[in-house]
mmCIF file of C-alpha atoms in Angstrom:
data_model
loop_
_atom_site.group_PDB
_atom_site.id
_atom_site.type_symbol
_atom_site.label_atom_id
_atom_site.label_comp_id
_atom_site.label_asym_id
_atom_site.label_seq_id
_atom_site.Cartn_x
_atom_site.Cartn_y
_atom_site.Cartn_z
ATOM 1 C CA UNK A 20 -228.413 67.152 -155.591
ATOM 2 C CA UNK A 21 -226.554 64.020 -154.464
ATOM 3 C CA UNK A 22 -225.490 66.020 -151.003
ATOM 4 C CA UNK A 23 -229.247 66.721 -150.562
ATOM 5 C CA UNK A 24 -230.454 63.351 -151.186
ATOM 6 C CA UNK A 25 -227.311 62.027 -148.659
ATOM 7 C CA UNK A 26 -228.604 64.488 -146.054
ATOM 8 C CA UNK A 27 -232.562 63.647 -146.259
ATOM 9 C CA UNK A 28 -230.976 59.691 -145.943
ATOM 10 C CA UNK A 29 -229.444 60.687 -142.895
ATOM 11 C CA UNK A 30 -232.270 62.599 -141.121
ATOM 12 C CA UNK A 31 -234.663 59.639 -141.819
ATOM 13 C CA UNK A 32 -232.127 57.478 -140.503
ATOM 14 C CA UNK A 33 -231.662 58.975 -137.232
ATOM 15 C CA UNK A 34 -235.376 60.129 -137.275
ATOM 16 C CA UNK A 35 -236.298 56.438 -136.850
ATOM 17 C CA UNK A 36 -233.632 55.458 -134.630
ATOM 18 C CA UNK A 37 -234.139 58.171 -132.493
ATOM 19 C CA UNK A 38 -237.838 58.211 -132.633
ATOM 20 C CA UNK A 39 -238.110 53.966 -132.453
ATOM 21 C CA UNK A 40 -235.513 53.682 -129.732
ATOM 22 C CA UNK A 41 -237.338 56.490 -127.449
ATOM 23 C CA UNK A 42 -240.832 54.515 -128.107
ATOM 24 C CA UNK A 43 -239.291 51.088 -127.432
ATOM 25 C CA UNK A 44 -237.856 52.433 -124.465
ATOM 26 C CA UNK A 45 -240.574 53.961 -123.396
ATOM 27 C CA UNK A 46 -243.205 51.112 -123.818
ATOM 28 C CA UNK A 47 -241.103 48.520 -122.662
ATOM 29 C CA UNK A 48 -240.826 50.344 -119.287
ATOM 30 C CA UNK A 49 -243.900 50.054 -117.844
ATOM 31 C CA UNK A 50 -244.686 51.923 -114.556
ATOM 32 C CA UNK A 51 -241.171 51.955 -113.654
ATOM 33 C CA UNK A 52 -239.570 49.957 -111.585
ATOM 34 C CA UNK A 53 -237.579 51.743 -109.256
ATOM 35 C CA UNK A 54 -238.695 49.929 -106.554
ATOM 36 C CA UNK A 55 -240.392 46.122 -106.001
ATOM 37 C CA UNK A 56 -242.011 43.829 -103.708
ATOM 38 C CA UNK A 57 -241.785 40.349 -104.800
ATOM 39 C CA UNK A 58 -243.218 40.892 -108.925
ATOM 40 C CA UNK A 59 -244.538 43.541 -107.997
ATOM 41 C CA UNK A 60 -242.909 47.033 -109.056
ATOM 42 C CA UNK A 61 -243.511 50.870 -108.540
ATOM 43 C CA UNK A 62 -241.581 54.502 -109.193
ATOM 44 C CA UNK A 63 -241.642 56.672 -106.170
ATOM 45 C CA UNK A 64 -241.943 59.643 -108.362
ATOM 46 C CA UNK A 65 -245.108 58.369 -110.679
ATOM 47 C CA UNK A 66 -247.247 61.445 -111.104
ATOM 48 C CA UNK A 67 -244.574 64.048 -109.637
ATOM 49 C CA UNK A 68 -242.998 66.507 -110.704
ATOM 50 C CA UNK A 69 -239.755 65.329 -109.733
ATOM 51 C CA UNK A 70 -240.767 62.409 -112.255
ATOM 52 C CA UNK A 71 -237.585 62.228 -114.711
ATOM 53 C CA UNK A 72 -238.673 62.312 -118.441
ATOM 54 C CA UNK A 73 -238.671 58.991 -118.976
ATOM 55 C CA UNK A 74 -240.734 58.168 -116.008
ATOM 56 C CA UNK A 75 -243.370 60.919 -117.488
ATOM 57 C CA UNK A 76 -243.123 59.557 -120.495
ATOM 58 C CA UNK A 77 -243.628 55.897 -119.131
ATOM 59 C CA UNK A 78 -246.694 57.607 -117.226
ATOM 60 C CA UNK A 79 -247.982 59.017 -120.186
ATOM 61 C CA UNK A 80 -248.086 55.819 -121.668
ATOM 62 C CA UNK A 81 -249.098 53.362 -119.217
ATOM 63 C CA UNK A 82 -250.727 55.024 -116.588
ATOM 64 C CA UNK A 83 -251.829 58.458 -117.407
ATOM 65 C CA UNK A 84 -253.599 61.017 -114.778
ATOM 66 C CA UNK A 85 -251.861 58.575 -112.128
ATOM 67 C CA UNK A 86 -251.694 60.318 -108.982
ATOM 68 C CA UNK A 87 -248.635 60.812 -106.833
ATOM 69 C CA UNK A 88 -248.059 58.338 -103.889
ATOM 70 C CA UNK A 89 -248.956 60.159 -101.165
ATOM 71 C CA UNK A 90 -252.470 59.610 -102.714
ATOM 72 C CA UNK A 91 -252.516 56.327 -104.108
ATOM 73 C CA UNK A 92 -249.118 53.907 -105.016
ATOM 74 C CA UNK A 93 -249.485 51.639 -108.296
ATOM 75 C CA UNK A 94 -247.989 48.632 -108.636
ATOM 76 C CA UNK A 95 -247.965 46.454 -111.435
ATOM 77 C CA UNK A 96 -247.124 42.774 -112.014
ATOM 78 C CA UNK A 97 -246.097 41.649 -115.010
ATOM 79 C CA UNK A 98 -244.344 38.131 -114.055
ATOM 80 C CA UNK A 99 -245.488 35.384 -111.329
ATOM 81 C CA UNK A 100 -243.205 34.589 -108.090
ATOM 82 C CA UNK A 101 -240.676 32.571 -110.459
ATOM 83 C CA UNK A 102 -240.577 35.897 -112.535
ATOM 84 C CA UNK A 103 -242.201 34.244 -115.734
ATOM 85 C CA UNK A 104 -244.322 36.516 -117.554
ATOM 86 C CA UNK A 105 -248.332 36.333 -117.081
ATOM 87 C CA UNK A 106 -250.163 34.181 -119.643
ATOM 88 C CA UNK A 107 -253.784 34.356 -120.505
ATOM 89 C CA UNK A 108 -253.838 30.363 -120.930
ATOM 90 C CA UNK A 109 -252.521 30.113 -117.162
ATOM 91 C CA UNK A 110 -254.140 30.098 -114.026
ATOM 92 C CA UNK A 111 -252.158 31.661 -111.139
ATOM 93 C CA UNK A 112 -253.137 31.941 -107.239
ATOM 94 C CA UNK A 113 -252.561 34.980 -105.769
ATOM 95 C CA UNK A 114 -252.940 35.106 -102.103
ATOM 96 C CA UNK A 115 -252.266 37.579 -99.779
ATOM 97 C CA UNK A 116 -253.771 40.150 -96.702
ATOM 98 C CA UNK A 117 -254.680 43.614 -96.714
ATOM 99 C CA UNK A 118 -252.030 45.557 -97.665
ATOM 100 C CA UNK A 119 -251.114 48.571 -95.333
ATOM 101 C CA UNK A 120 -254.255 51.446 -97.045
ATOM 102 C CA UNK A 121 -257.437 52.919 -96.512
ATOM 103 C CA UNK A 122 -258.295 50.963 -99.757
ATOM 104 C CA UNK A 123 -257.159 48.693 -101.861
ATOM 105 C CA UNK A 124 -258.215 46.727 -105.270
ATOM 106 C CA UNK A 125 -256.322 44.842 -107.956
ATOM 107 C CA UNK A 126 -257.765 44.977 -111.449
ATOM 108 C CA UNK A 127 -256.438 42.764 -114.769
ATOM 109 C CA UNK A 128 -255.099 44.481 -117.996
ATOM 110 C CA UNK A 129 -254.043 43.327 -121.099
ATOM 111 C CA UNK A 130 -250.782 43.989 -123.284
ATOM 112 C CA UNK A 131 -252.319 47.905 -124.463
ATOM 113 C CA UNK A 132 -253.129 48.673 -121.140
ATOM 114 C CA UNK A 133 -257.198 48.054 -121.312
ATOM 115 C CA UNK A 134 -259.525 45.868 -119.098
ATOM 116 C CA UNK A 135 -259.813 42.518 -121.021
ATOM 117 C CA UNK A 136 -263.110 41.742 -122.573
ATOM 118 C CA UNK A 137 -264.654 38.942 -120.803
ATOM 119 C CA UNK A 138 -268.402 37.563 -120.759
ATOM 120 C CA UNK A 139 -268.233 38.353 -116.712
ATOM 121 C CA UNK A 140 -267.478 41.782 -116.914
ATOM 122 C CA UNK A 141 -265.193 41.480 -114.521
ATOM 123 C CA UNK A 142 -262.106 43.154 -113.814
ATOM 124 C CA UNK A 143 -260.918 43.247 -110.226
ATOM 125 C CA UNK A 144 -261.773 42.564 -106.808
ATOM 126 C CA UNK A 145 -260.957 45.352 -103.834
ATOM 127 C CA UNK A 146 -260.837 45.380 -100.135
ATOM 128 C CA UNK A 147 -264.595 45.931 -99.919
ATOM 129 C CA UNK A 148 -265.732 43.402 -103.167
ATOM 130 C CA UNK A 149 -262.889 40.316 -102.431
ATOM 131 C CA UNK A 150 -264.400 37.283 -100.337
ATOM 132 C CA UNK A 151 -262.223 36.234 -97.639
ATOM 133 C CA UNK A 152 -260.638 33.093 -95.736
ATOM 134 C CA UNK A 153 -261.174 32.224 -92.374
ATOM 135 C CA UNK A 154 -258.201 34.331 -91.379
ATOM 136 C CA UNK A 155 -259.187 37.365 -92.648
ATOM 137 C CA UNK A 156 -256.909 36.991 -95.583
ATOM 138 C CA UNK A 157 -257.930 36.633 -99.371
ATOM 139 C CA UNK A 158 -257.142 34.290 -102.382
ATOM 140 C CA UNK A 159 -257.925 35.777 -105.875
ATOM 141 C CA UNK A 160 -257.982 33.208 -109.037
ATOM 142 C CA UNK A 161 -256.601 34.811 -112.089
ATOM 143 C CA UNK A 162 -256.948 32.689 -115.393
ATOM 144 C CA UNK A 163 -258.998 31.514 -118.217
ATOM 145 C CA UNK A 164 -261.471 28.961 -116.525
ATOM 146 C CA UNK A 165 -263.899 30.027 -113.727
ATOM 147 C CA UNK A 166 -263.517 28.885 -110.468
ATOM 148 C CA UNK A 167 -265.761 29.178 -107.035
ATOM 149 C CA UNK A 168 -264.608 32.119 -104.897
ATOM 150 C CA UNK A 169 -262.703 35.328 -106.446
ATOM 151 C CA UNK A 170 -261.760 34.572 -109.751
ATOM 152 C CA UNK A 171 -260.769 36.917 -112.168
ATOM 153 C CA UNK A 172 -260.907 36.098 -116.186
ATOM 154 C CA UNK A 173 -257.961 36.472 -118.645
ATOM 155 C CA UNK A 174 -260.670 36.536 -121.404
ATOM 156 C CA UNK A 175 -260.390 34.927 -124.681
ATOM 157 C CA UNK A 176 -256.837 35.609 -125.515
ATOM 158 C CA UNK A 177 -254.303 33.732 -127.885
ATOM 159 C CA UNK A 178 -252.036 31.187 -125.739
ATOM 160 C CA UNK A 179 -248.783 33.057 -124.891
ATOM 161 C CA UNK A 180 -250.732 36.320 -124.939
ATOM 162 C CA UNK A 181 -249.749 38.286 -121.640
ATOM 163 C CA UNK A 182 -251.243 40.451 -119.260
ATOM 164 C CA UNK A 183 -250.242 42.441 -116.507
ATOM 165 C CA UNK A 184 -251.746 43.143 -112.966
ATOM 166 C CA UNK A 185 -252.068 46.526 -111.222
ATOM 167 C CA UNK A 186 -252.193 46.791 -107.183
ATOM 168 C CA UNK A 187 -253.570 50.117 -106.008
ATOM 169 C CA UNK A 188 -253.377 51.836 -102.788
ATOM 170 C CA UNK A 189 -255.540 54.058 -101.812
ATOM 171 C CA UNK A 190 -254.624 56.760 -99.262
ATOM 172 C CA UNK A 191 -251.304 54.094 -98.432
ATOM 173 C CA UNK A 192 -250.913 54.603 -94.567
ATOM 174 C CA UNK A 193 -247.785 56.420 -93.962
ATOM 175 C CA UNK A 194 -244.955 54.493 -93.835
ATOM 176 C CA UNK A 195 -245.922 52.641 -97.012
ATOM 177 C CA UNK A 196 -245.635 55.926 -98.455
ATOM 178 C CA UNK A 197 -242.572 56.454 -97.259
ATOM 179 C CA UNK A 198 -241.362 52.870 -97.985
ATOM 180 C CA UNK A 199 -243.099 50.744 -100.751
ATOM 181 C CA UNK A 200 -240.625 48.341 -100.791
ATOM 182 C CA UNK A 201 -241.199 47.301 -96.964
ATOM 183 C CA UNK A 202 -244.744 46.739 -97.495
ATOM 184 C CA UNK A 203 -246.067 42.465 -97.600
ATOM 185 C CA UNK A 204 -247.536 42.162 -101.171
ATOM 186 C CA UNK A 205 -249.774 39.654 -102.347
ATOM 187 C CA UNK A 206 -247.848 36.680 -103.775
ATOM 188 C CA UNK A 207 -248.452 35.187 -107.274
ATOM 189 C CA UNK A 208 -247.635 32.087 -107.801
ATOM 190 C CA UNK A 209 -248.612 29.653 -111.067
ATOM 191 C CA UNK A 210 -250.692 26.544 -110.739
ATOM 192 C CA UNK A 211 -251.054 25.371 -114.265
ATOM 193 C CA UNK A 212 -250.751 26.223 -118.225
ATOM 194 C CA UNK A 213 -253.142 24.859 -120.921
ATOM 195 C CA UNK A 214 -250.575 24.593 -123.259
ATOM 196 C CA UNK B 6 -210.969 61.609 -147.692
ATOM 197 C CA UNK B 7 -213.332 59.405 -146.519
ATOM 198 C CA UNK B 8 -216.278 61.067 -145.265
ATOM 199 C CA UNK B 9 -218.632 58.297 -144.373
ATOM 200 C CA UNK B 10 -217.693 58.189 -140.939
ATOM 201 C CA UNK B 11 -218.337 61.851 -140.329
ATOM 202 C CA UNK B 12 -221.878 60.945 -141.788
ATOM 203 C CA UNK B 13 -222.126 57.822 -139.544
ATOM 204 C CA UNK B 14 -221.374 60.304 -136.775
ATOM 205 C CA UNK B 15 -223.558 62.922 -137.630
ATOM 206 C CA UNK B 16 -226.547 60.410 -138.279
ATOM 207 C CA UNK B 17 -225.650 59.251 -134.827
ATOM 208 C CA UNK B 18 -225.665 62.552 -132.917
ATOM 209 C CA UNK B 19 -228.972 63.417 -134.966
ATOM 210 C CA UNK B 20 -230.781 60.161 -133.866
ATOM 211 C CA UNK B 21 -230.005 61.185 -130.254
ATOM 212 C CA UNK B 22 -231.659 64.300 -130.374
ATOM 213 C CA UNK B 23 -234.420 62.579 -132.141
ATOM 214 C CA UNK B 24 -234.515 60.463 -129.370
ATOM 215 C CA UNK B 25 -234.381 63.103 -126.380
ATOM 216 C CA UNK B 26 -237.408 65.230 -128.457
ATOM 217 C CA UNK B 27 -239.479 61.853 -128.157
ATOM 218 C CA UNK B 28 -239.297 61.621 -124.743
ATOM 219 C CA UNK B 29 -239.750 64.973 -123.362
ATOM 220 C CA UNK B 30 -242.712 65.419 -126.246
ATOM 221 C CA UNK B 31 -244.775 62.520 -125.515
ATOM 222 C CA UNK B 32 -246.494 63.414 -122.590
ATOM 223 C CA UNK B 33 -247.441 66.477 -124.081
ATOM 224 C CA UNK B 34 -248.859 64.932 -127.177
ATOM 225 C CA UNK B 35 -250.615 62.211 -125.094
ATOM 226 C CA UNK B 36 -252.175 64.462 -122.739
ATOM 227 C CA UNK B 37 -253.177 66.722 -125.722
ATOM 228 C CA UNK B 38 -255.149 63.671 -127.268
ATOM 229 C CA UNK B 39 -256.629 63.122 -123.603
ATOM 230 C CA UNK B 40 -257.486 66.518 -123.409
ATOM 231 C CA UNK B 41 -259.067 66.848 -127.566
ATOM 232 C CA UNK B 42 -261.746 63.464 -126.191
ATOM 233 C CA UNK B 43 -262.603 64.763 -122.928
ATOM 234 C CA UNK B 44 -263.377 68.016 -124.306
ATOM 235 C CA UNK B 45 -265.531 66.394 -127.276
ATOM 236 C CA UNK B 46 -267.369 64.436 -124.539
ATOM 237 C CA UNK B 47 -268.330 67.127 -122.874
ATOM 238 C CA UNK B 48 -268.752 70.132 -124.964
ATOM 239 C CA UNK B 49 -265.343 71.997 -124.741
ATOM 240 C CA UNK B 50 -263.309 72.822 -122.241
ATOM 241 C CA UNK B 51 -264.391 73.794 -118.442
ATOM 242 C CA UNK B 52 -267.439 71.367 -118.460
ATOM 243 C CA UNK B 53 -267.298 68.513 -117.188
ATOM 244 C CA UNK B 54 -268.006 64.814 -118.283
ATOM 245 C CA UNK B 55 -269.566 62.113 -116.246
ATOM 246 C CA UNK B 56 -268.725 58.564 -118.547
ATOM 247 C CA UNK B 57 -270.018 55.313 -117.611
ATOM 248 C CA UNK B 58 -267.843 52.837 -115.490
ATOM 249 C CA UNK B 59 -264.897 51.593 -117.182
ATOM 250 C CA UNK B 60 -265.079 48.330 -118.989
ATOM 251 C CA UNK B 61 -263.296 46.810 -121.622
ATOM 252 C CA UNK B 62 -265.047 48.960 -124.152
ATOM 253 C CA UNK B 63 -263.560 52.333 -122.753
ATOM 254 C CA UNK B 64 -260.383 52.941 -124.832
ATOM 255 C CA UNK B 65 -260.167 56.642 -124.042
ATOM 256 C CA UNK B 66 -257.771 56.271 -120.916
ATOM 257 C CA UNK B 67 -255.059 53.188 -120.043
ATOM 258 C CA UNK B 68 -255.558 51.439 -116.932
ATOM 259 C CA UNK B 69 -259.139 52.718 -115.989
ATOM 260 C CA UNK B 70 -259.719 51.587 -112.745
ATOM 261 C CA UNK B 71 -263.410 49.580 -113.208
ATOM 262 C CA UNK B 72 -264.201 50.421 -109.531
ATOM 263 C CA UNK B 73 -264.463 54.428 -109.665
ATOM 264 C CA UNK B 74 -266.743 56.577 -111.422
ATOM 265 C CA UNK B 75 -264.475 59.418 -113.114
ATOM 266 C CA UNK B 76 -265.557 62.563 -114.047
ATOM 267 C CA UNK B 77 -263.212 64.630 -116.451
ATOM 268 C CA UNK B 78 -263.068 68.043 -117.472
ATOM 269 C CA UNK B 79 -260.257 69.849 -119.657
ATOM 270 C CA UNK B 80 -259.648 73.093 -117.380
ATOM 271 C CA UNK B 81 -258.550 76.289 -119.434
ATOM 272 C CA UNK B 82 -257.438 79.237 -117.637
ATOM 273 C CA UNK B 83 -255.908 81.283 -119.950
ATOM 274 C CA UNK B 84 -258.594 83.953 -119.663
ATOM 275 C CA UNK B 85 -260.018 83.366 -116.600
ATOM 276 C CA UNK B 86 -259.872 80.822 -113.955
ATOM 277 C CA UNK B 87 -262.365 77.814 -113.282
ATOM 278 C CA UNK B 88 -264.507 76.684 -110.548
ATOM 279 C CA UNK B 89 -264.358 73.431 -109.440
ATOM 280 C CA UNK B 90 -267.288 72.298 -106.896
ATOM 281 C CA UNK B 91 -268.334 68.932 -106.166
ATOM 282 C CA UNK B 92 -270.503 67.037 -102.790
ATOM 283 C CA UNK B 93 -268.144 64.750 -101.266
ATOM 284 C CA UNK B 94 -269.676 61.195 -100.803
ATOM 285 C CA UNK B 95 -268.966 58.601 -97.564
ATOM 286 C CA UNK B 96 -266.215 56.678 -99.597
ATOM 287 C CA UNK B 97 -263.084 57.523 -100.965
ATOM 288 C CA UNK B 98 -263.433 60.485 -103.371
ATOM 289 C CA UNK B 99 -260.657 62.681 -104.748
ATOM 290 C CA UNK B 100 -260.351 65.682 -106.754
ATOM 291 C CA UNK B 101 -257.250 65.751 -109.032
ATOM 292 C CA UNK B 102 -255.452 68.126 -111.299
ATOM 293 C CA UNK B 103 -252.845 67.571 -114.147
ATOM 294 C CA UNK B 104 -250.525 70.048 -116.164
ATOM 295 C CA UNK B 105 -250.316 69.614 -119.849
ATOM 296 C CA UNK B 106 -246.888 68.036 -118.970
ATOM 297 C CA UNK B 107 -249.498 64.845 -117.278
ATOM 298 C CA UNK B 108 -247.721 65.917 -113.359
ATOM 299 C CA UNK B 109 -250.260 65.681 -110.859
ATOM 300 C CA UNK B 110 -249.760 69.504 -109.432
ATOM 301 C CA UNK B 111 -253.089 68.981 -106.875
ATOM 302 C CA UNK B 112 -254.924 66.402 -105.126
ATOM 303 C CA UNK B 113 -257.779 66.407 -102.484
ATOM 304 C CA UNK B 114 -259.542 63.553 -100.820
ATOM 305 C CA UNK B 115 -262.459 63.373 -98.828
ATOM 306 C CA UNK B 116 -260.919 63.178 -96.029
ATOM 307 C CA UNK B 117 -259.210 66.621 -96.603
ATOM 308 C CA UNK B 118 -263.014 68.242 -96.699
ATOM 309 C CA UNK B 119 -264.812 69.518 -94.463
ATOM 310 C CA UNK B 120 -268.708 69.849 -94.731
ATOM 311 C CA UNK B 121 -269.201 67.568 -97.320
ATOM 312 C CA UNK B 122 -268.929 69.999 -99.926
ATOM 313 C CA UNK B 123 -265.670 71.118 -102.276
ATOM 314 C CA UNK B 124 -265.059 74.505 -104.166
ATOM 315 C CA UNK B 125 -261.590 75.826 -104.626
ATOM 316 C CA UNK B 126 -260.227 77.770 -107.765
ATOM 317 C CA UNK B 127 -257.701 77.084 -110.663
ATOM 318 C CA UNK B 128 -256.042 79.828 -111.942
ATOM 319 C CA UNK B 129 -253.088 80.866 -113.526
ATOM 320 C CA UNK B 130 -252.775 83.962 -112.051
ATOM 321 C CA UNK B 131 -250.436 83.911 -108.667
ATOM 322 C CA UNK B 132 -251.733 87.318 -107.228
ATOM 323 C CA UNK B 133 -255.941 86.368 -107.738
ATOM 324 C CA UNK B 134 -258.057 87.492 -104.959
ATOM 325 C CA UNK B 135 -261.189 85.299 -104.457
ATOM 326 C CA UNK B 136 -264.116 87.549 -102.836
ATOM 327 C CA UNK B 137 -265.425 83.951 -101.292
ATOM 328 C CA UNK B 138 -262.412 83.462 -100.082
ATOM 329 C CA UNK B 139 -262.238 79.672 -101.732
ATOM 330 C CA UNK B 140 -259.027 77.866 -101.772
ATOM 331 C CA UNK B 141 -256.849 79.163 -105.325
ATOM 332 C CA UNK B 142 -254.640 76.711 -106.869
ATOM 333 C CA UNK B 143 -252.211 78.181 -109.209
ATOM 334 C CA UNK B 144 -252.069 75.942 -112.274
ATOM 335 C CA UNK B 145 -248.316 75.106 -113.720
ATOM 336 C CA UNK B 146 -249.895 75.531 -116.940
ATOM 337 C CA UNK B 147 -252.910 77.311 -118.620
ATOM 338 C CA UNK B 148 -254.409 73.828 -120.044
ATOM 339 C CA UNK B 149 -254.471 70.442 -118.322
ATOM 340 C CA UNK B 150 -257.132 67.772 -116.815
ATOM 341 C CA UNK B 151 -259.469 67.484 -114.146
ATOM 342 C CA UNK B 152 -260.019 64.525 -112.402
ATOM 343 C CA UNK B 153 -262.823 63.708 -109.996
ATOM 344 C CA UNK B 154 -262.760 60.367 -108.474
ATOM 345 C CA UNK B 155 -265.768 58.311 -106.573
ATOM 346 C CA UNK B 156 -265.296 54.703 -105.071
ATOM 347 C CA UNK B 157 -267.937 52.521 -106.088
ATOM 348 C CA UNK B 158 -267.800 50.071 -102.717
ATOM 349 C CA UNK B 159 -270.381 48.307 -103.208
ATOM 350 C CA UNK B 160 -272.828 47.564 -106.410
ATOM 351 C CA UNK B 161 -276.034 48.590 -104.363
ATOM 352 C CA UNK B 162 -273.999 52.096 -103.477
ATOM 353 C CA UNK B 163 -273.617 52.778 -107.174
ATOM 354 C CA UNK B 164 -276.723 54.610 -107.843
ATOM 355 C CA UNK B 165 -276.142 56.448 -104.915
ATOM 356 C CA UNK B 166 -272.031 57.359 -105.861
ATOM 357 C CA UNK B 167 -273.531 58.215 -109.363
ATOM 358 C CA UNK B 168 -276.317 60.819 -108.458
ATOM 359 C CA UNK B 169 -273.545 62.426 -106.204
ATOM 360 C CA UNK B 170 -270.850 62.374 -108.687
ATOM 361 C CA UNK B 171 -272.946 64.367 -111.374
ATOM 362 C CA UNK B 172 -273.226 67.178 -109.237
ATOM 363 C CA UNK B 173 -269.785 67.926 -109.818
ATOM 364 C CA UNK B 174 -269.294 70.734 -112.239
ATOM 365 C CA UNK B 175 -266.319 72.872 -113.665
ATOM 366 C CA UNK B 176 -267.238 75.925 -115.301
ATOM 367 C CA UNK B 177 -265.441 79.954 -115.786
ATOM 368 C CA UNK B 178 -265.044 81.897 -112.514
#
């Protein structure tokens, strides 16, 4: 009886220390980030099948039905330029040109991986919806407060609540495919912090 | 003799095939949720779905991308295989198909069609003859997701994308 008791201790032990350490692992991984641009980070095999099982499991969890990159390349930016994480109670500038794909768009998501709720309804701007400088190129406001030109909202978060942003390219031409890590990102840099 | 390090041990090796399980299962388990609320959607499996545009109220799929239109359907081809046919639209479209594992085994775009017009055939059955003669894809495994996708480009081309979209159908060969 005392063996038996020892033995269900031990599988509930390493049931939650397996189980908790694959999860934490897992969620804490994001996209992958097997390769960056500035804060912004992608895995080459997202969607693959040469995907390793954490990567599919990372997939599962934070981007599931993504597509492989010859189709479309995610990336995802959870810190600024400085590398700071992204705060709903800051507003942040990112500026940047058309990045090398038949399409583009960048769309705001919170800490479980949903659009935020905001009286707007809006989301993301893309290559076809983002109002541009003189130059051709674009600046996008991200934060809590609006603001005249793009401007997307963090919604009505706690201060210190995060967010992350995702960069999609659509058909990416071909040697952003083969090299992600080449390609001129937007940049994101911080402006200011209510608190 | 001192046995609690042999239990330390053993609780140890347990935990890291606890561990291993967790990772390879997830995807499975997720995709099976995906799979169990498309196929309530839409009525079972093989028929497709046509949901509004993602806003912070859809909580079905992460990162929705608010400026497609998606339509879903959960393909089963363990008795026979499935039709997919869908118009292609003048903006980025995409047809997409994922094993029960969540790897993307097929993808089309519109620029990858010609006519305007998409029907190929999932099946899980490597020596299938179409009469048609219709592109077969042979599916990794006998359950999994279909993905359309339409670009919205514009707000006044959404009711135009929309119409289009709906057309697209899955359904039994």
């Amino acid at each position: 009886m005392k063996l038996a008791l020892k033995l269900l201790a031990a599988v509930l032990v390493a049931l939650v220390l397996g189980a908790g350490s694959a999860l934490l692992v897992v969620r804490s991984g994001g996209l992958g980030s097997q390769v960056s641009s500035g804060p912004w980070e992608t895995d080459l095999t997202i969607g693959s099948a040469e995907a390793d099982p954490y990567t599919r499991a990372q997939v599962a969890v934070a981007g599931l039905l993504a597509l492989n990159r010859n189709e479309t390349i995610y990336f995802t930016a959870a810190r600024d330029g400085d590398g700071n994480r992204l705060r709903v109670d800051c507003r942040y500038k990112i500026e940047g040109t058309d990045p090398p794909a038949r399409w583009w768009s960048i769309t705001l998501y919170g800490d479980d991986h949903f659009l935020v709720s905001n009286p707007q309804g809006r989301y993301s701007y893309g290559g076809e919806s983002v109002a541009r400088n003189e130059d051709g190129s674009f600046t996008i406001v991200v934060g809590p407060d609006e603001t005249d030109g793009n401007w997307i909202p963090t919604g009505q978060g706690h201060a210190g609540d995060t967010f992350t942003l995702t960069l999609r390219l659509y058909n990416p031409d071909e040697s952003a495919a083969r090299n992600p890590s080449g390609i001129a990102l937007p940049r994101i840099a911080k402006e200011a912090c209510a608190s | 003799m001192k046995t609690w390090p042999l239990w330390i041990a053993g609780t140890i090796a347990l935990a890291a095939v606890f561990h291993i399980l967790t990772v390879f299962a997830l995807p499975y388990g997720i995709m099976n949720r995906a799979m169990a609320g498309i196929a309530a959607q839409s009525g079972g499996v093989n028929k497709p779905v046509y949901p509004d545009r993602a806003t912070a109220a859809s909580r079905s799929i992460v990162r929705p991308s608010p400026d497609l239109l998606y339509t879903a359907c959960v393909y089963d081809v363990s008795d026979r295989p499935v039709r997919l046919t869908s118009p292609v639209p003048d903006t980025y479209w995409s047809l997409s198909a994922f094993a029960a594992n969540t790897d993307n085994f097929f993808v089309v775009n519109d620029r990858q069609v010609h006519n305007k017009r998409i029907e190929i055939i999932l099946t899980a059955r490597e020596d299938l003859v179409v009469e048609g003669g219709q592109p077969v894809i042979i599916a990794p495994s006998t359950r999994g997701i279909v993905l359309f996708r339409s670009l919205v480009p514009t707000e006044e081309a959404a009711t135009e994308v929309d119409a289009l979209r709906r057309q697209a159908n899955c359904e039994p060969l």
